[in-house]
Amino acid sequence: MANSQFDYVKSFESMDSCLPNCWIVVRIDGNNFHKFSSKHNFKKPNDDRALGLMTRAARSVMELFNDVVLSYGQSDEYSFVFKKGTKTYNRRSSKLSSVVVSQFTSSYVYHWKEYFPDLQLGYPPAFDSRTVLYPSDKNLRDYLSWRQADCHINNMYNYCFWNLVQSGSTKHEAQERLKGTLSSDKNEILFSQFGINYNNLPQLHRKGTVIVRDKVTYASRNALRKVRWLNGPPLCRSKAQSMLLALNIDIIGKQFWEGNPHILAA
Ligand code: DGT
Ligand code: MG
Ligand code: MG
Ligand code: MG
Ligand code: MG
């Protein structure tokens, strides 16, 4: 029924193409994961199975979209960075964010059993999604730094909070104890009360996870040791399938970016 009397309704759809020449970031975040993590007895403050499943789902997104040059995840969120010049879906914001979050969510459910073999999924989880544009490399790096700093701040708070609770404080008392404390105070609580040296806690918890593609040259040999190949070791897959690396390293400092200049050059 081409050119029918109904065609005009198409014009009500709004154009939502992302501005050219900007980094496109799609961030997904678990919807009410406070409840979801509690219902599935996630380990506190970090459940490595849950974090592993998040990274598995992020890998699916990067396998679907070759133009995602980097992704960064922590807690119940992942950010996907599309290269500045991507033409995927004509840069339509709603199409990008909806397909990313849909692929992520279905993968999360699809792979659940591999990460929680003894626990049935209690109900279908949902994730929200948004698209944000960053016009400069500095803006993009600051965005990623913001997310990694958030990971650090929450992680430190949560380690203190749950150690206080596990050692007999009520949640209210733990909250009161931590109110107004600085990072140095929390370090001290962890060390003197619980014998925990914050800097020795797993990098996965302190830094979150950054996923990059092959071609990666390493900022340091140190970083190389922390590499986890997500889809098999290099050189044994066809070139068509890109190799994805998961790293639990600092992305705030310049070392990561200077060691991997191709990411911002994308
Ligand atoms: P939202 O995003 O506004 O729908 O609400 P939530 O509840 O998802 O809140 P959000 O995203 O700010 O915080 C993430 C929640 O997920 C927080 O309650 C802690 C929980 N969570 C995430 N990862 C873990 C984990 O590894 N272990 C545990 N126990 N909880 C986790
Ligand atoms: Mg959430
Ligand atoms: Mg929230
Ligand atoms: Mg969150
Ligand atoms: Mg269609």
PDB file of C-alpha atoms and ligand atoms in Angstrom:
ATOM      1  CA  MET A   1       0.000   0.000   0.000  1.00  0.00           C
ATOM      2  CA  ALA A   2       2.587   2.497  -1.132  1.00  0.00           C
ATOM      3  CA  ASN A   3       1.629   6.175  -1.034  1.00  0.00           C
ATOM      4  CA  SER A   4      -1.424   5.363   0.948  1.00  0.00           C
ATOM      5  CA  GLN A   5      -3.315   7.875   2.989  1.00  0.00           C
ATOM      6  CA  PHE A   6      -1.483   6.481   6.008  1.00  0.00           C
ATOM      7  CA  ASP A   7       2.070   7.164   4.859  1.00  0.00           C
ATOM      8  CA  TYR A   8       2.211  10.585   6.427  1.00  0.00           C
ATOM      9  CA  VAL A   9       2.540   9.099   9.918  1.00  0.00           C
ATOM     10  CA  LYS A  10       6.159   8.193   9.131  1.00  0.00           C
ATOM     11  CA  SER A  11       7.026  11.864   9.327  1.00  0.00           C
ATOM     12  CA  PHE A  12       6.176  11.836  13.022  1.00  0.00           C
ATOM     13  CA  GLU A  13       9.318   9.799  13.732  1.00  0.00           C
ATOM     14  CA  SER A  14      12.034  12.079  14.988  1.00  0.00           C
ATOM     15  CA  MET A  15      15.485  12.121  13.438  1.00  0.00           C
ATOM     16  CA  ASP A  16      17.980  11.150  16.056  1.00  0.00           C
ATOM     17  CA  SER A  17      21.293  10.776  14.200  1.00  0.00           C
ATOM     18  CA  CYS A  18      24.306  11.392  16.382  1.00  0.00           C
ATOM     19  CA  LEU A  19      26.375  14.460  15.505  1.00  0.00           C
ATOM     20  CA  PRO A  20      29.175  13.572  13.067  1.00  0.00           C
ATOM     21  CA  ASN A  21      32.748  13.249  14.244  1.00  0.00           C
ATOM     22  CA  CYS A  22      31.908  12.563  17.887  1.00  0.00           C
ATOM     23  CA  TRP A  23      32.640   9.516  19.968  1.00  0.00           C
ATOM     24  CA  ILE A  24      29.404   7.648  20.562  1.00  0.00           C
ATOM     25  CA  VAL A  25      29.165   5.973  23.950  1.00  0.00           C
ATOM     26  CA  VAL A  26      26.335   3.593  24.749  1.00  0.00           C
ATOM     27  CA  ARG A  27      26.141   2.787  28.445  1.00  0.00           C
ATOM     28  CA  ILE A  28      23.943  -0.011  29.722  1.00  0.00           C
ATOM     29  CA  ASP A  29      23.141  -0.504  33.403  1.00  0.00           C
ATOM     30  CA  GLY A  30      21.286  -3.244  35.243  1.00  0.00           C
ATOM     31  CA  ASN A  31      17.748  -2.243  36.129  1.00  0.00           C
ATOM     32  CA  ASN A  32      17.223  -2.526  39.887  1.00  0.00           C
ATOM     33  CA  PHE A  33      20.214  -4.791  40.355  1.00  0.00           C
ATOM     34  CA  HIS A  34      20.017  -4.048  44.041  1.00  0.00           C
ATOM     35  CA  LYS A  35      17.113  -6.494  44.009  1.00  0.00           C
ATOM     36  CA  PHE A  36      18.533  -8.779  41.306  1.00  0.00           C
ATOM     37  CA  SER A  37      21.871  -9.257  43.116  1.00  0.00           C
ATOM     38  CA  SER A  38      20.140  -9.922  46.399  1.00  0.00           C
ATOM     39  CA  LYS A  39      17.601 -12.359  44.887  1.00  0.00           C
ATOM     40  CA  HIS A  40      20.483 -14.334  43.327  1.00  0.00           C
ATOM     41  CA  ASN A  41      22.675 -14.168  46.429  1.00  0.00           C
ATOM     42  CA  PHE A  42      25.529 -12.373  44.704  1.00  0.00           C
ATOM     43  CA  LYS A  43      28.638 -12.436  46.845  1.00  0.00           C
ATOM     44  CA  LYS A  44      29.290  -9.139  48.617  1.00  0.00           C
ATOM     45  CA  PRO A  45      30.775  -6.755  47.760  1.00  0.00           C
ATOM     46  CA  ASN A  46      31.818  -8.382  44.451  1.00  0.00           C
ATOM     47  CA  ASP A  47      30.651 -11.579  42.845  1.00  0.00           C
ATOM     48  CA  ASP A  48      33.229 -12.736  40.307  1.00  0.00           C
ATOM     49  CA  ARG A  49      30.663 -14.929  38.540  1.00  0.00           C
ATOM     50  CA  ALA A  50      28.384 -11.942  37.998  1.00  0.00           C
ATOM     51  CA  LEU A  51      31.263  -9.757  36.819  1.00  0.00           C
ATOM     52  CA  GLY A  52      32.386 -12.540  34.467  1.00  0.00           C
ATOM     53  CA  LEU A  53      28.896 -12.835  33.014  1.00  0.00           C
ATOM     54  CA  MET A  54      28.750  -9.060  32.417  1.00  0.00           C
ATOM     55  CA  THR A  55      32.019  -9.287  30.490  1.00  0.00           C
ATOM     56  CA  ARG A  56      30.725 -12.287  28.520  1.00  0.00           C
ATOM     57  CA  ALA A  57      27.686 -10.258  27.463  1.00  0.00           C
ATOM     58  CA  ALA A  58      29.906  -7.286  26.581  1.00  0.00           C
ATOM     59  CA  ARG A  59      31.962  -9.583  24.351  1.00  0.00           C
ATOM     60  CA  SER A  60      28.796 -10.456  22.399  1.00  0.00           C
ATOM     61  CA  VAL A  61      28.146  -6.771  21.808  1.00  0.00           C
ATOM     62  CA  MET A  62      31.710  -6.239  20.547  1.00  0.00           C
ATOM     63  CA  GLU A  63      31.396  -9.263  18.272  1.00  0.00           C
ATOM     64  CA  LEU A  64      28.222  -7.790  16.809  1.00  0.00           C
ATOM     65  CA  PHE A  65      29.647  -4.299  16.351  1.00  0.00           C
ATOM     66  CA  ASN A  66      33.135  -4.111  14.898  1.00  0.00           C
ATOM     67  CA  ASP A  67      33.049  -0.345  15.305  1.00  0.00           C
ATOM     68  CA  VAL A  68      33.102  -0.625  19.088  1.00  0.00           C
ATOM     69  CA  VAL A  69      36.754   0.110  19.765  1.00  0.00           C
ATOM     70  CA  LEU A  70      36.681  -0.292  23.521  1.00  0.00           C
ATOM     71  CA  SER A  71      34.296  -1.167  26.275  1.00  0.00           C
ATOM     72  CA  TYR A  72      34.568  -0.607  30.001  1.00  0.00           C
ATOM     73  CA  GLY A  73      32.530  -2.302  32.703  1.00  0.00           C
ATOM     74  CA  GLN A  74      32.132  -2.393  36.469  1.00  0.00           C
ATOM     75  CA  SER A  75      29.334  -3.424  38.833  1.00  0.00           C
ATOM     76  CA  ASP A  76      26.123  -3.763  36.770  1.00  0.00           C
ATOM     77  CA  GLU A  77      27.180  -1.423  33.954  1.00  0.00           C
ATOM     78  CA  TYR A  78      29.136  -1.472  30.684  1.00  0.00           C
ATOM     79  CA  SER A  79      30.047   1.410  28.370  1.00  0.00           C
ATOM     80  CA  PHE A  80      30.597   0.768  24.659  1.00  0.00           C
ATOM     81  CA  VAL A  81      32.651   3.277  22.672  1.00  0.00           C
ATOM     82  CA  PHE A  82      31.874   3.468  18.941  1.00  0.00           C
ATOM     83  CA  LYS A  83      34.575   4.991  16.768  1.00  0.00           C
ATOM     84  CA  LYS A  84      34.065   8.639  15.886  1.00  0.00           C
ATOM     85  CA  GLY A  85      33.309   7.999  12.240  1.00  0.00           C
ATOM     86  CA  THR A  86      31.054   4.987  12.635  1.00  0.00           C
ATOM     87  CA  LYS A  87      28.263   4.684  10.089  1.00  0.00           C
ATOM     88  CA  THR A  88      26.509   1.906  11.943  1.00  0.00           C
ATOM     89  CA  TYR A  89      22.730   2.374  11.563  1.00  0.00           C
ATOM     90  CA  ASN A  90      23.439   5.807  10.103  1.00  0.00           C
ATOM     91  CA  ARG A  91      24.437   6.806  13.644  1.00  0.00           C
ATOM     92  CA  ARG A  92      20.821   6.678  14.787  1.00  0.00           C
ATOM     93  CA  SER A  93      20.951   7.058  18.528  1.00  0.00           C
ATOM     94  CA  SER A  94      17.884   5.032  19.475  1.00  0.00           C
ATOM     95  CA  LYS A  95      18.753   2.221  17.094  1.00  0.00           C
ATOM     96  CA  LEU A  96      22.308   1.980  18.463  1.00  0.00           C
ATOM     97  CA  SER A  97      21.356   2.043  22.113  1.00  0.00           C
ATOM     98  CA  SER A  98      18.420  -0.330  21.704  1.00  0.00           C
ATOM     99  CA  VAL A  99      20.330  -2.984  19.750  1.00  0.00           C
ATOM    100  CA  VAL A 100      23.299  -2.770  22.120  1.00  0.00           C
ATOM    101  CA  VAL A 101      21.169  -3.219  25.221  1.00  0.00           C
ATOM    102  CA  SER A 102      19.056  -5.922  23.635  1.00  0.00           C
ATOM    103  CA  GLN A 103      22.097  -7.920  22.505  1.00  0.00           C
ATOM    104  CA  PHE A 104      23.675  -7.445  25.917  1.00  0.00           C
ATOM    105  CA  THR A 105      20.575  -8.575  27.813  1.00  0.00           C
ATOM    106  CA  SER A 106      19.883 -11.642  25.700  1.00  0.00           C
ATOM    107  CA  SER A 107      23.547 -12.683  25.995  1.00  0.00           C
ATOM    108  CA  TYR A 108      23.430 -12.191  29.756  1.00  0.00           C
ATOM    109  CA  VAL A 109      20.507 -14.598  29.966  1.00  0.00           C
ATOM    110  CA  TYR A 110      21.879 -16.968  27.296  1.00  0.00           C
ATOM    111  CA  HIS A 111      25.199 -17.420  29.114  1.00  0.00           C
ATOM    112  CA  TRP A 112      23.818 -17.363  32.666  1.00  0.00           C
ATOM    113  CA  LYS A 113      24.249 -21.124  33.161  1.00  0.00           C
ATOM    114  CA  GLU A 114      27.965 -21.020  32.297  1.00  0.00           C
ATOM    115  CA  TYR A 115      28.581 -18.617  35.169  1.00  0.00           C
ATOM    116  CA  PHE A 116      25.932 -19.833  37.637  1.00  0.00           C
ATOM    117  CA  PRO A 117      25.728 -23.579  36.913  1.00  0.00           C
ATOM    118  CA  ASP A 118      23.983 -24.337  40.203  1.00  0.00           C
ATOM    119  CA  LEU A 119      21.588 -21.433  40.301  1.00  0.00           C
ATOM    120  CA  GLN A 120      18.517 -21.000  38.163  1.00  0.00           C
ATOM    121  CA  LEU A 121      17.798 -17.521  36.864  1.00  0.00           C
ATOM    122  CA  GLY A 122      15.006 -16.304  39.155  1.00  0.00           C
ATOM    123  CA  TYR A 123      13.386 -13.831  36.791  1.00  0.00           C
ATOM    124  CA  PRO A 124      14.237 -12.053  33.515  1.00  0.00           C
ATOM    125  CA  PRO A 125      16.690  -9.205  34.162  1.00  0.00           C
ATOM    126  CA  ALA A 126      16.460  -5.879  32.344  1.00  0.00           C
ATOM    127  CA  PHE A 127      19.108  -3.282  31.536  1.00  0.00           C
ATOM    128  CA  ASP A 128      18.628   0.374  30.688  1.00  0.00           C
ATOM    129  CA  SER A 129      20.616   2.126  28.004  1.00  0.00           C
ATOM    130  CA  ARG A 130      21.593   5.619  26.906  1.00  0.00           C
ATOM    131  CA  THR A 131      23.667   7.188  24.168  1.00  0.00           C
ATOM    132  CA  VAL A 132      26.070  10.003  24.995  1.00  0.00           C
ATOM    133  CA  LEU A 133      28.248  11.940  22.527  1.00  0.00           C
ATOM    134  CA  TYR A 134      31.753  13.139  23.330  1.00  0.00           C
ATOM    135  CA  PRO A 135      33.231  15.619  20.853  1.00  0.00           C
ATOM    136  CA  SER A 136      36.866  15.490  21.961  1.00  0.00           C
ATOM    137  CA  ASP A 137      39.328  12.764  22.899  1.00  0.00           C
ATOM    138  CA  LYS A 138      39.758  14.481  26.248  1.00  0.00           C
ATOM    139  CA  ASN A 139      36.007  14.340  26.874  1.00  0.00           C
ATOM    140  CA  LEU A 140      36.021  10.626  26.077  1.00  0.00           C
ATOM    141  CA  ARG A 141      38.995   9.911  28.323  1.00  0.00           C
ATOM    142  CA  ASP A 142      37.423  11.971  31.108  1.00  0.00           C
ATOM    143  CA  TYR A 143      34.199  10.008  30.700  1.00  0.00           C
ATOM    144  CA  LEU A 144      36.030   6.692  31.052  1.00  0.00           C
ATOM    145  CA  SER A 145      38.059   8.056  33.964  1.00  0.00           C
ATOM    146  CA  TRP A 146      34.813   9.081  35.643  1.00  0.00           C
ATOM    147  CA  ARG A 147      33.460   5.533  35.375  1.00  0.00           C
ATOM    148  CA  GLN A 148      36.711   3.976  36.642  1.00  0.00           C
ATOM    149  CA  ALA A 149      36.928   6.448  39.524  1.00  0.00           C
ATOM    150  CA  ASP A 150      33.319   5.544  40.350  1.00  0.00           C
ATOM    151  CA  CYS A 151      34.333   1.876  40.414  1.00  0.00           C
ATOM    152  CA  HIS A 152      37.150   2.623  42.843  1.00  0.00           C
ATOM    153  CA  ILE A 153      35.059   4.819  45.158  1.00  0.00           C
ATOM    154  CA  ASN A 154      32.142   2.380  45.337  1.00  0.00           C
ATOM    155  CA  ASN A 155      34.410  -0.610  45.685  1.00  0.00           C
ATOM    156  CA  MET A 156      36.275   0.878  48.613  1.00  0.00           C
ATOM    157  CA  TYR A 157      33.039   1.891  50.321  1.00  0.00           C
ATOM    158  CA  ASN A 158      31.474  -1.517  49.718  1.00  0.00           C
ATOM    159  CA  TYR A 159      34.494  -3.424  51.023  1.00  0.00           C
ATOM    160  CA  CYS A 160      34.354  -1.366  54.238  1.00  0.00           C
ATOM    161  CA  PHE A 161      30.587  -1.589  54.528  1.00  0.00           C
ATOM    162  CA  TRP A 162      30.322  -5.365  54.107  1.00  0.00           C
ATOM    163  CA  ASN A 163      33.309  -6.100  56.324  1.00  0.00           C
ATOM    164  CA  LEU A 164      31.727  -3.993  59.072  1.00  0.00           C
ATOM    165  CA  VAL A 165      28.410  -5.789  58.612  1.00  0.00           C
ATOM    166  CA  GLN A 166      30.029  -9.224  58.511  1.00  0.00           C
ATOM    167  CA  SER A 167      31.865  -8.413  61.731  1.00  0.00           C
ATOM    168  CA  GLY A 168      28.637  -7.673  63.586  1.00  0.00           C
ATOM    169  CA  SER A 169      27.625  -4.067  62.830  1.00  0.00           C
ATOM    170  CA  THR A 170      24.092  -3.441  61.655  1.00  0.00           C
ATOM    171  CA  LYS A 171      23.751  -1.889  58.211  1.00  0.00           C
ATOM    172  CA  HIS A 172      22.751   1.360  59.872  1.00  0.00           C
ATOM    173  CA  GLU A 173      25.808   1.347  62.145  1.00  0.00           C
ATOM    174  CA  ALA A 174      28.106   0.594  59.210  1.00  0.00           C
ATOM    175  CA  GLN A 175      26.565   3.470  57.273  1.00  0.00           C
ATOM    176  CA  GLU A 176      27.026   5.832  60.186  1.00  0.00           C
ATOM    177  CA  ARG A 177      30.627   4.702  60.683  1.00  0.00           C
ATOM    178  CA  LEU A 178      31.452   5.486  57.063  1.00  0.00           C
ATOM    179  CA  LYS A 179      29.564   8.770  56.817  1.00  0.00           C
ATOM    180  CA  GLY A 180      31.928  11.598  55.871  1.00  0.00           C
ATOM    181  CA  THR A 181      35.026   9.369  55.757  1.00  0.00           C
ATOM    182  CA  LEU A 182      37.772  10.061  53.253  1.00  0.00           C
ATOM    183  CA  SER A 183      39.478   7.460  51.164  1.00  0.00           C
ATOM    184  CA  SER A 184      42.418   7.469  53.593  1.00  0.00           C
ATOM    185  CA  ASP A 185      40.048   6.765  56.513  1.00  0.00           C
ATOM    186  CA  LYS A 186      38.569   3.793  54.664  1.00  0.00           C
ATOM    187  CA  ASN A 187      42.029   2.465  53.867  1.00  0.00           C
ATOM    188  CA  GLU A 188      42.801   2.669  57.563  1.00  0.00           C
ATOM    189  CA  ILE A 189      39.555   0.936  58.628  1.00  0.00           C
ATOM    190  CA  LEU A 190      40.226  -1.903  56.188  1.00  0.00           C
ATOM    191  CA  PHE A 191      43.806  -2.279  57.340  1.00  0.00           C
ATOM    192  CA  SER A 192      43.537  -1.844  61.102  1.00  0.00           C
ATOM    193  CA  GLN A 193      40.170  -3.541  61.650  1.00  0.00           C
ATOM    194  CA  PHE A 194      40.236  -6.246  59.019  1.00  0.00           C
ATOM    195  CA  GLY A 195      43.896  -6.647  58.043  1.00  0.00           C
ATOM    196  CA  ILE A 196      43.052  -5.835  54.431  1.00  0.00           C
ATOM    197  CA  ASN A 197      45.507  -3.864  52.316  1.00  0.00           C
ATOM    198  CA  TYR A 198      43.242  -2.207  49.767  1.00  0.00           C
ATOM    199  CA  ASN A 199      45.945  -2.190  47.123  1.00  0.00           C
ATOM    200  CA  ASN A 200      46.227  -5.969  47.318  1.00  0.00           C
ATOM    201  CA  LEU A 201      42.555  -6.555  46.524  1.00  0.00           C
ATOM    202  CA  PRO A 202      41.864  -8.018  43.055  1.00  0.00           C
ATOM    203  CA  GLN A 203      42.355  -5.583  40.185  1.00  0.00           C
ATOM    204  CA  LEU A 204      39.062  -6.855  38.763  1.00  0.00           C
ATOM    205  CA  HIS A 205      37.310  -5.279  41.741  1.00  0.00           C
ATOM    206  CA  ARG A 206      39.407  -2.115  42.016  1.00  0.00           C
ATOM    207  CA  LYS A 207      39.745  -1.270  38.326  1.00  0.00           C
ATOM    208  CA  GLY A 208      36.796  -2.914  36.565  1.00  0.00           C
ATOM    209  CA  THR A 209      37.287  -4.415  33.105  1.00  0.00           C
ATOM    210  CA  VAL A 210      38.349  -2.799  29.862  1.00  0.00           C
ATOM    211  CA  ILE A 211      37.909  -4.800  26.659  1.00  0.00           C
ATOM    212  CA  VAL A 212      39.990  -3.887  23.620  1.00  0.00           C
ATOM    213  CA  ARG A 213      40.667  -5.528  20.293  1.00  0.00           C
ATOM    214  CA  ASP A 214      43.869  -7.218  19.082  1.00  0.00           C
ATOM    215  CA  LYS A 215      46.495  -4.982  17.480  1.00  0.00           C
ATOM    216  CA  VAL A 216      47.006  -3.967  21.077  1.00  0.00           C
ATOM    217  CA  THR A 217      50.543  -3.157  21.906  1.00  0.00           C
ATOM    218  CA  TYR A 218      51.101  -3.302  25.580  1.00  0.00           C
ATOM    219  CA  ALA A 219      51.898  -0.350  27.719  1.00  0.00           C
ATOM    220  CA  SER A 220      54.004  -2.650  29.835  1.00  0.00           C
ATOM    221  CA  ARG A 221      54.851  -6.291  30.325  1.00  0.00           C
ATOM    222  CA  ASN A 222      52.924  -5.984  33.522  1.00  0.00           C
ATOM    223  CA  ALA A 223      49.717  -5.342  31.649  1.00  0.00           C
ATOM    224  CA  LEU A 224      50.310  -8.373  29.458  1.00  0.00           C
ATOM    225  CA  ARG A 225      50.185 -10.695  32.436  1.00  0.00           C
ATOM    226  CA  LYS A 226      46.729  -9.446  33.256  1.00  0.00           C
ATOM    227  CA  VAL A 227      45.352 -10.168  29.818  1.00  0.00           C
ATOM    228  CA  ARG A 228      42.494 -12.593  29.428  1.00  0.00           C
ATOM    229  CA  TRP A 229      41.745 -13.590  25.859  1.00  0.00           C
ATOM    230  CA  LEU A 230      38.002 -13.579  25.596  1.00  0.00           C
ATOM    231  CA  ASN A 231      37.637 -15.549  22.389  1.00  0.00           C
ATOM    232  CA  GLY A 232      40.566 -17.897  22.291  1.00  0.00           C
ATOM    233  CA  PRO A 233      44.274 -17.218  22.009  1.00  0.00           C
ATOM    234  CA  PRO A 234      45.515 -15.033  19.173  1.00  0.00           C
ATOM    235  CA  LEU A 235      46.627 -16.335  15.779  1.00  0.00           C
ATOM    236  CA  CYS A 236      44.295 -19.319  15.778  1.00  0.00           C
ATOM    237  CA  ARG A 237      41.198 -17.598  14.500  1.00  0.00           C
ATOM    238  CA  SER A 238      40.470 -16.181  11.113  1.00  0.00           C
ATOM    239  CA  LYS A 239      41.341 -12.535  10.706  1.00  0.00           C
ATOM    240  CA  ALA A 240      37.675 -11.755  10.188  1.00  0.00           C
ATOM    241  CA  GLN A 241      36.950 -12.402  13.827  1.00  0.00           C
ATOM    242  CA  SER A 242      38.693  -9.870  15.897  1.00  0.00           C
ATOM    243  CA  MET A 243      40.453 -10.880  19.077  1.00  0.00           C
ATOM    244  CA  LEU A 244      39.124  -9.348  22.231  1.00  0.00           C
ATOM    245  CA  LEU A 245      41.213  -8.791  25.312  1.00  0.00           C
ATOM    246  CA  ALA A 246      39.887  -8.164  28.784  1.00  0.00           C
ATOM    247  CA  LEU A 247      42.184  -6.181  31.047  1.00  0.00           C
ATOM    248  CA  ASN A 248      41.815  -5.107  34.643  1.00  0.00           C
ATOM    249  CA  ILE A 249      44.112  -2.122  34.469  1.00  0.00           C
ATOM    250  CA  ASP A 250      44.177   1.610  35.006  1.00  0.00           C
ATOM    251  CA  ILE A 251      42.719   3.623  32.134  1.00  0.00           C
ATOM    252  CA  ILE A 252      42.824   6.982  33.897  1.00  0.00           C
ATOM    253  CA  GLY A 253      46.572   7.556  33.533  1.00  0.00           C
ATOM    254  CA  LYS A 254      48.247   8.210  30.218  1.00  0.00           C
ATOM    255  CA  GLN A 255      50.162   4.920  30.115  1.00  0.00           C
ATOM    256  CA  PHE A 256      47.253   2.902  28.742  1.00  0.00           C
ATOM    257  CA  TRP A 257      46.499   5.472  26.022  1.00  0.00           C
ATOM    258  CA  GLU A 258      50.097   6.034  25.010  1.00  0.00           C
ATOM    259  CA  GLY A 259      50.606   2.284  24.831  1.00  0.00           C
ATOM    260  CA  ASN A 260      47.545   1.841  22.620  1.00  0.00           C
ATOM    261  CA  PRO A 261      47.415   4.909  20.361  1.00  0.00           C
ATOM    262  CA  HIS A 262      45.272   3.107  17.770  1.00  0.00           C
ATOM    263  CA  ILE A 263      42.236   3.287  20.054  1.00  0.00           C
ATOM    264  CA  LEU A 264      41.877   7.068  19.902  1.00  0.00           C
ATOM    265  CA  ALA A 265      43.021   7.051  16.271  1.00  0.00           C
ATOM    266  CA  ALA A 266      40.001   4.900  15.330  1.00  0.00           C
TER     267      ALA A 266
HETATM  268  P1  DGT B   1      19.040   1.294  38.836  1.00  0.00           P
HETATM  269  O1  DGT B   1      20.321   1.147  38.107  1.00  0.00           O
HETATM  270  O2  DGT B   1      18.726   2.738  39.089  1.00  0.00           O
HETATM  271  O3  DGT B   1      17.902   0.562  38.225  1.00  0.00           O
HETATM  272  O4  DGT B   1      19.215   0.633  40.309  1.00  0.00           O
HETATM  273  P2  DGT B   1      20.279  -0.436  40.775  1.00  0.00           P
HETATM  274  O5  DGT B   1      19.708  -1.114  41.969  1.00  0.00           O
HETATM  275  O6  DGT B   1      20.698  -1.322  39.653  1.00  0.00           O
HETATM  276  O7  DGT B   1      21.494   0.472  41.287  1.00  0.00           O
HETATM  277  P3  DGT B   1      22.938   0.786  40.681  1.00  0.00           P
HETATM  278  O8  DGT B   1      23.046   0.445  39.246  1.00  0.00           O
HETATM  279  O9  DGT B   1      23.255   2.188  41.066  1.00  0.00           O
HETATM  280  O10 DGT B   1      23.880  -0.134  41.548  1.00  0.00           O
HETATM  281  C1  DGT B   1      24.180  -1.457  41.253  1.00  0.00           C
HETATM  282  C2  DGT B   1      23.557  -2.417  42.247  1.00  0.00           C
HETATM  283  O11 DGT B   1      23.931  -3.750  41.895  1.00  0.00           O
HETATM  284  C3  DGT B   1      23.999  -2.209  43.693  1.00  0.00           C
HETATM  285  O12 DGT B   1      22.887  -2.374  44.537  1.00  0.00           O
HETATM  286  C4  DGT B   1      24.978  -3.336  43.950  1.00  0.00           C
HETATM  287  C5  DGT B   1      24.534  -4.404  42.979  1.00  0.00           C
HETATM  288  N1  DGT B   1      25.684  -5.177  42.488  1.00  0.00           N
HETATM  289  C6  DGT B   1      26.368  -5.013  41.332  1.00  0.00           C
HETATM  290  N2  DGT B   1      27.394  -5.893  41.246  1.00  0.00           N
HETATM  291  C7  DGT B   1      27.338  -6.624  42.379  1.00  0.00           C
HETATM  292  C8  DGT B   1      28.124  -7.709  42.893  1.00  0.00           C
HETATM  293  O13 DGT B   1      29.096  -8.192  42.276  1.00  0.00           O
HETATM  294  N3  DGT B   1      27.775  -8.206  44.117  1.00  0.00           N
HETATM  295  C9  DGT B   1      26.716  -7.710  44.805  1.00  0.00           C
HETATM  296  N4  DGT B   1      26.425  -8.247  46.000  1.00  0.00           N
HETATM  297  N5  DGT B   1      25.952  -6.708  44.362  1.00  0.00           N
HETATM  298  C10 DGT B   1      26.261  -6.179  43.168  1.00  0.00           C
HETATM  299 MG    MG B   2      21.706  -0.550  37.994  1.00  0.00          MG
HETATM  300 MG    MG B   3      21.021   3.952  39.244  1.00  0.00          MG
HETATM  301 MG    MG B   4      24.955   0.602  38.182  1.00  0.00          MG
HETATM  302 MG    MG B   5      13.053  -4.278  10.834  1.00  0.00          MG
END
